[in-house]
XYZ file of C-alpha atoms in Angstrom:
344
model
C 43.518 4.875 23.047
C 41.992 6.245 19.861
C 40.086 9.443 20.592
C 39.326 10.303 16.975
C 35.633 10.832 16.255
C 34.249 8.886 13.291
C 33.518 11.066 10.299
C 29.933 11.376 9.068
C 29.114 8.997 6.263
C 27.822 11.810 4.030
C 27.878 10.960 0.346
C 29.539 7.609 1.030
C 26.186 6.308 2.250
C 24.420 3.917 -0.081
C 20.859 2.984 -0.901
C 19.605 0.089 1.215
C 16.616 -2.201 0.825
C 15.091 -0.457 3.825
C 14.869 2.751 1.788
C 12.196 1.036 -0.308
C 10.252 -0.529 2.545
C 7.617 2.168 2.858
C 8.613 2.926 6.454
C 10.758 5.466 8.274
C 13.785 5.185 5.992
C 11.615 5.659 2.905
C 10.209 8.856 4.412
C 13.721 10.085 5.191
C 14.907 9.348 1.650
C 11.968 11.287 0.222
C 12.334 14.235 2.583
C 16.108 14.613 2.426
C 17.001 13.543 -1.118
C 14.192 12.842 -3.598
C 11.872 15.802 -3.005
C 14.616 18.465 -2.693
C 16.355 17.175 -5.821
C 13.176 17.288 -7.894
C 12.022 20.662 -6.649
C 9.215 19.162 -4.613
C 8.127 20.194 -1.154
C 7.061 18.348 1.942
C 4.770 20.966 3.501
C 1.703 18.942 2.485
C 0.815 15.257 2.836
C 2.336 12.756 0.436
C -0.591 11.128 -1.326
C -1.019 7.839 -3.207
C -1.950 9.888 -6.288
C -1.587 13.557 -7.198
C -4.207 15.914 -8.577
C -3.249 17.570 -11.852
C -2.604 21.334 -11.625
C -5.746 23.298 -12.495
C -7.499 19.976 -13.187
C -8.431 18.779 -9.722
C -10.974 16.307 -11.075
C -8.099 14.325 -12.603
C -5.589 12.270 -10.601
C -2.323 10.663 -11.697
C -0.112 8.042 -10.068
C 2.992 6.132 -11.077
C 4.477 2.976 -9.580
C 7.131 0.338 -10.169
C 6.787 -3.361 -9.343
C 9.780 -5.528 -8.479
C 8.139 -8.624 -7.020
C 10.131 -11.773 -6.369
C 9.018 -14.366 -7.376
C 7.112 -13.132 -10.412
C 4.157 -15.430 -9.655
C 2.643 -16.294 -6.296
C -0.598 -17.841 -4.993
C -3.414 -15.551 -6.067
C -1.598 -13.516 -8.708
C 1.599 -12.391 -10.378
C 3.536 -9.225 -11.092
C 1.250 -8.426 -14.053
C -2.085 -8.426 -12.251
C -0.442 -6.841 -9.200
C 0.823 -3.914 -11.292
C -2.665 -3.166 -12.602
C -4.378 -3.598 -9.241
C -1.790 -1.522 -7.392
C -2.095 1.369 -9.829
C -5.891 1.319 -9.831
C -5.873 1.237 -6.038
C -3.560 4.235 -5.696
C -6.009 6.234 -7.804
C -8.901 4.953 -5.715
C -7.263 6.203 -2.514
C -7.721 9.735 -3.870
C -11.342 8.965 -4.669
C -10.703 8.457 -8.399
C -11.842 5.823 -10.881
C -9.300 4.697 -13.499
C -9.484 6.197 -16.991
C -6.263 4.900 -18.575
C -3.035 3.059 -17.748
C 0.468 2.862 -19.153
C 2.736 -0.167 -18.717
C 6.505 -0.189 -19.224
C 8.568 -3.386 -19.234
C 12.215 -3.766 -18.160
C 13.211 -7.356 -18.924
C 16.498 -9.090 -18.229
C 18.262 -10.908 -21.037
C 17.494 -14.612 -20.720
C 13.948 -14.253 -19.372
C 11.852 -16.957 -21.093
C 9.392 -15.394 -23.513
C 6.708 -17.711 -22.187
C 7.043 -16.100 -18.740
C 6.930 -12.598 -20.194
C 3.867 -13.500 -22.238
C 2.149 -14.969 -19.190
C 2.765 -11.858 -17.080
C 1.592 -9.477 -19.791
C -1.478 -11.615 -20.498
C -2.269 -11.426 -16.792
C -1.879 -7.644 -16.794
C -4.108 -7.370 -19.849
C -6.766 -9.565 -18.270
C -6.687 -7.540 -15.045
C -7.052 -4.277 -16.975
C -9.960 -5.730 -18.961
C -11.719 -6.800 -15.769
C -11.349 -3.291 -14.364
C -12.500 -1.897 -17.724
C -9.513 0.428 -18.091
C -7.460 0.592 -21.321
C -3.681 0.342 -21.454
C -3.011 3.197 -23.871
C 0.786 3.277 -24.152
C 3.990 1.865 -22.721
C 7.629 1.024 -23.320
C 9.898 -2.020 -23.500
C 13.551 -2.197 -22.497
C 15.895 -5.199 -22.306
C 19.011 -5.081 -20.096
C 21.961 -7.443 -19.972
C 22.012 -10.618 -17.938
C 22.661 -9.710 -14.312
C 21.675 -6.046 -14.767
C 18.155 -6.649 -13.391
C 16.314 -9.399 -11.581
C 14.319 -10.972 -14.413
C 11.482 -8.457 -14.842
C 10.377 -5.059 -13.560
C 7.126 -3.325 -14.502
C 6.410 0.394 -14.306
C 2.892 1.782 -14.550
C 1.161 5.134 -14.672
C -2.541 5.595 -14.047
C -4.873 8.454 -14.883
C -8.153 8.671 -12.973
C -11.199 10.880 -12.678
C -12.380 11.733 -9.186
C -15.784 10.516 -8.053
C -18.049 13.536 -7.482
C -18.334 14.324 -3.790
C -15.298 12.316 -2.661
C -12.260 14.348 -1.598
C -10.156 12.041 0.615
C -6.653 13.125 1.547
C -3.884 11.700 3.715
C -4.130 14.877 5.778
C -7.899 14.817 6.115
C -8.491 12.572 9.150
C -10.035 14.301 12.176
C -10.396 13.597 15.906
C -13.458 11.450 16.487
C -13.277 9.734 13.097
C -14.006 6.035 12.945
C -11.203 3.903 11.493
C -12.526 1.220 9.142
C -10.661 -1.629 7.454
C -12.135 -3.146 4.296
C -10.763 -6.669 4.737
C -8.206 -9.037 6.313
C -4.538 -8.087 6.601
C -1.281 -9.938 5.984
C -2.313 -12.197 3.100
C -0.195 -10.751 0.292
C 3.104 -10.483 2.138
C 2.931 -13.948 3.661
C 1.845 -15.522 0.343
C 4.803 -14.002 -1.508
C 7.262 -14.832 1.256
C 6.033 -18.424 1.504
C 6.489 -18.941 -2.238
C 9.887 -17.254 -2.298
C 11.304 -19.238 0.587
C 9.424 -22.517 0.025
C 7.838 -22.357 3.467
C 4.796 -24.457 2.634
C 2.084 -21.933 3.486
C 1.019 -21.604 -0.155
C -1.887 -24.022 0.226
C -3.345 -22.005 3.107
C -2.498 -18.404 2.184
C -3.376 -16.670 -1.081
C -2.528 -13.070 -1.915
C -5.420 -10.640 -1.626
C -4.358 -8.675 -4.741
C -7.470 -7.131 -6.296
C -8.846 -3.762 -7.415
C -10.543 -1.618 -4.783
C -12.188 1.078 -6.894
C -15.678 -0.428 -6.563
C -15.454 -0.286 -2.778
C -14.341 3.328 -2.870
C -17.195 4.187 -5.239
C -19.577 2.555 -2.746
C -18.544 5.217 -0.210
C -19.623 8.064 -2.525
C -23.003 8.580 -0.764
C -21.055 9.524 2.383
C -19.287 12.218 0.349
C -17.218 14.698 2.394
C -17.610 12.545 5.522
C -14.980 10.227 3.966
C -11.867 12.041 5.139
C -8.913 9.725 4.364
C -8.228 6.506 2.482
C -5.007 4.508 2.316
C -4.146 1.006 1.103
C -1.579 -0.593 3.426
C 0.933 -2.007 0.955
C 4.644 -1.625 1.817
C 5.030 -1.303 5.573
C 1.564 -2.766 6.130
C -1.199 -1.307 8.263
C 1.323 0.087 10.752
C 2.912 2.345 8.112
C -0.438 3.544 6.752
C -1.794 4.449 10.187
C 1.384 6.314 11.084
C 1.349 8.203 7.784
C -2.245 9.331 8.257
C -1.740 10.229 11.925
C 1.309 12.350 11.104
C -0.160 14.016 7.999
C -3.452 14.795 9.746
C -1.966 15.853 13.069
C -4.109 13.431 15.051
C -3.717 10.345 17.236
C -5.128 6.929 16.393
C -6.210 4.145 18.715
C -6.984 0.693 17.340
C -8.191 -2.436 19.127
C -6.307 -5.706 18.785
C -9.349 -7.975 18.963
C -10.972 -6.045 16.079
C -8.088 -6.653 13.658
C -9.021 -9.216 10.967
C -5.898 -11.406 10.849
C -6.638 -14.773 9.179
C -5.554 -17.755 11.333
C -3.102 -18.981 8.673
C -1.466 -15.548 8.522
C -1.265 -15.380 12.321
C 0.371 -18.823 12.385
C 2.872 -17.896 9.678
C 3.766 -14.628 11.423
C 4.229 -16.410 14.755
C 6.554 -18.929 13.132
C 8.591 -16.279 11.313
C 8.618 -13.684 14.081
C 6.673 -11.138 12.021
C 4.058 -8.636 13.134
C 0.944 -8.857 10.893
C 0.636 -5.072 11.213
C 3.760 -4.523 9.094
C 3.090 -7.204 6.459
C 2.151 -5.886 2.994
C -1.396 -6.066 1.667
C -2.771 -5.569 -1.850
C -6.529 -5.957 -1.473
C -7.731 -3.858 1.444
C -7.758 -0.252 2.544
C -8.172 1.731 5.733
C -10.807 4.480 5.752
C -11.202 7.402 8.137
C -14.810 8.543 8.173
C -16.963 10.727 10.380
C -18.309 8.636 13.244
C -21.941 9.300 12.356
C -21.568 7.648 8.923
C -19.423 4.691 10.037
C -22.257 2.154 10.116
C -23.567 3.357 6.767
C -20.077 3.063 5.269
C -19.571 -0.456 6.611
C -22.922 -1.545 5.186
C -21.942 -0.137 1.782
C -18.583 -1.935 1.809
C -20.066 -5.267 2.872
C -22.365 -5.352 -0.162
C -19.337 -6.364 -2.261
C -17.373 -9.586 -2.026
C -14.105 -7.695 -1.613
C -15.572 -5.768 1.324
C -17.589 -8.552 2.964
C -15.247 -8.630 5.972
C -15.047 -4.862 6.489
C -14.786 -3.922 10.172
C -14.299 -0.979 12.465
C -10.861 -1.235 14.095
C -10.578 1.983 16.078
C -10.963 5.734 16.219
C -9.012 8.968 15.956
C -8.089 11.131 18.935
C -6.958 14.715 19.373
C -3.395 13.576 19.948
C -0.562 13.365 20.580
C -0.203 14.105 16.873
C 1.292 11.228 14.922
C 0.883 8.694 17.719
C -0.710 5.302 16.948
C -1.672 3.063 19.856
C -2.957 -0.495 20.021
C -5.234 -1.583 22.856
C -4.176 -5.182 23.439
C -6.313 -8.185 24.324
C -5.204 -7.716 27.941
C -6.340 -4.095 28.013
C -2.841 -2.626 27.923
C -1.671 -0.089 25.333
C 1.370 -0.223 23.122
C 2.656 2.264 20.594
C 2.659 1.144 16.966
C 5.722 2.780 15.436
C 6.438 3.426 11.794
C 8.399 0.367 10.547
C 12.111 1.079 10.380
C 13.740 -1.733 8.425
C 12.801 -4.018 5.561
C 11.639 -7.384 6.843
C 9.986 -8.424 3.596
C 11.818 -6.991 0.560
C 10.597 -7.309 -3.031
C 6.930 -7.747 -2.074
C 5.310 -5.279 -4.472
């Protein structure tokens, strides 16, 4: 009989796809490796964009996009990179001022594909009315990357009166969702795997800054904003609940899951709550302005299906619960693994 205890993995551990999923393992990687190594701290909420020191009217965000395939129904890696960066700024209540775009291309990538992606990014930036002011281009050997990666940085200016923060949600807040969930992740997965859903499901990738600006009249009553990308709505709700020290209860029959997405998730064994999105956000607002906020969102095409999905409670802190169609409750945990890699 071998009674030896296995040694801890320690530095022999390796990076896994799950570390980039936006769930529990991503949080652990940030807390235990990334932030300590870079001199950061985790005593405050991790935001989608940071405010510049001594310049709290300016916000900055950076992101990398590693989507596979490069194009999918409703968009491609170029438009997605612009929309994702603009949206991260918007979640701090900021409108975009300028973008940077850096390209890492693999040797052998057809120039026509690169041109198409960059044209798409340029068109998306033009539609948002934000200039791409600088960037970089690198080419790596065949097999050293998967075709094309894009890195972006965005600079934004905060909308006067809006001060949302991941740690700002309060007990009693209404939880609003600006649109349907699950479209982006299922569209990308269907294209990647040839599942045949492409005719029914189109990615929701789009900029959200106009919707956030529409909330400006509610000012400080807008407490938290988050776009549920990696890890889906489940990850975003858990992040806000933990950062704000509150509980969240949502209602299953209020969740806007398109029928085609529900069918695809049933077939694949996926939970729509953990599927990535690129064109909606969750907002935590004071209950007395919830109706006003919904009316403001619904004035725009991208917010026409905005709904109230739940409310915040006094606790337990960090706990997210779903009231099911049958009236039961189940806990919505932070996603652990990576069910849908290379989505954004």
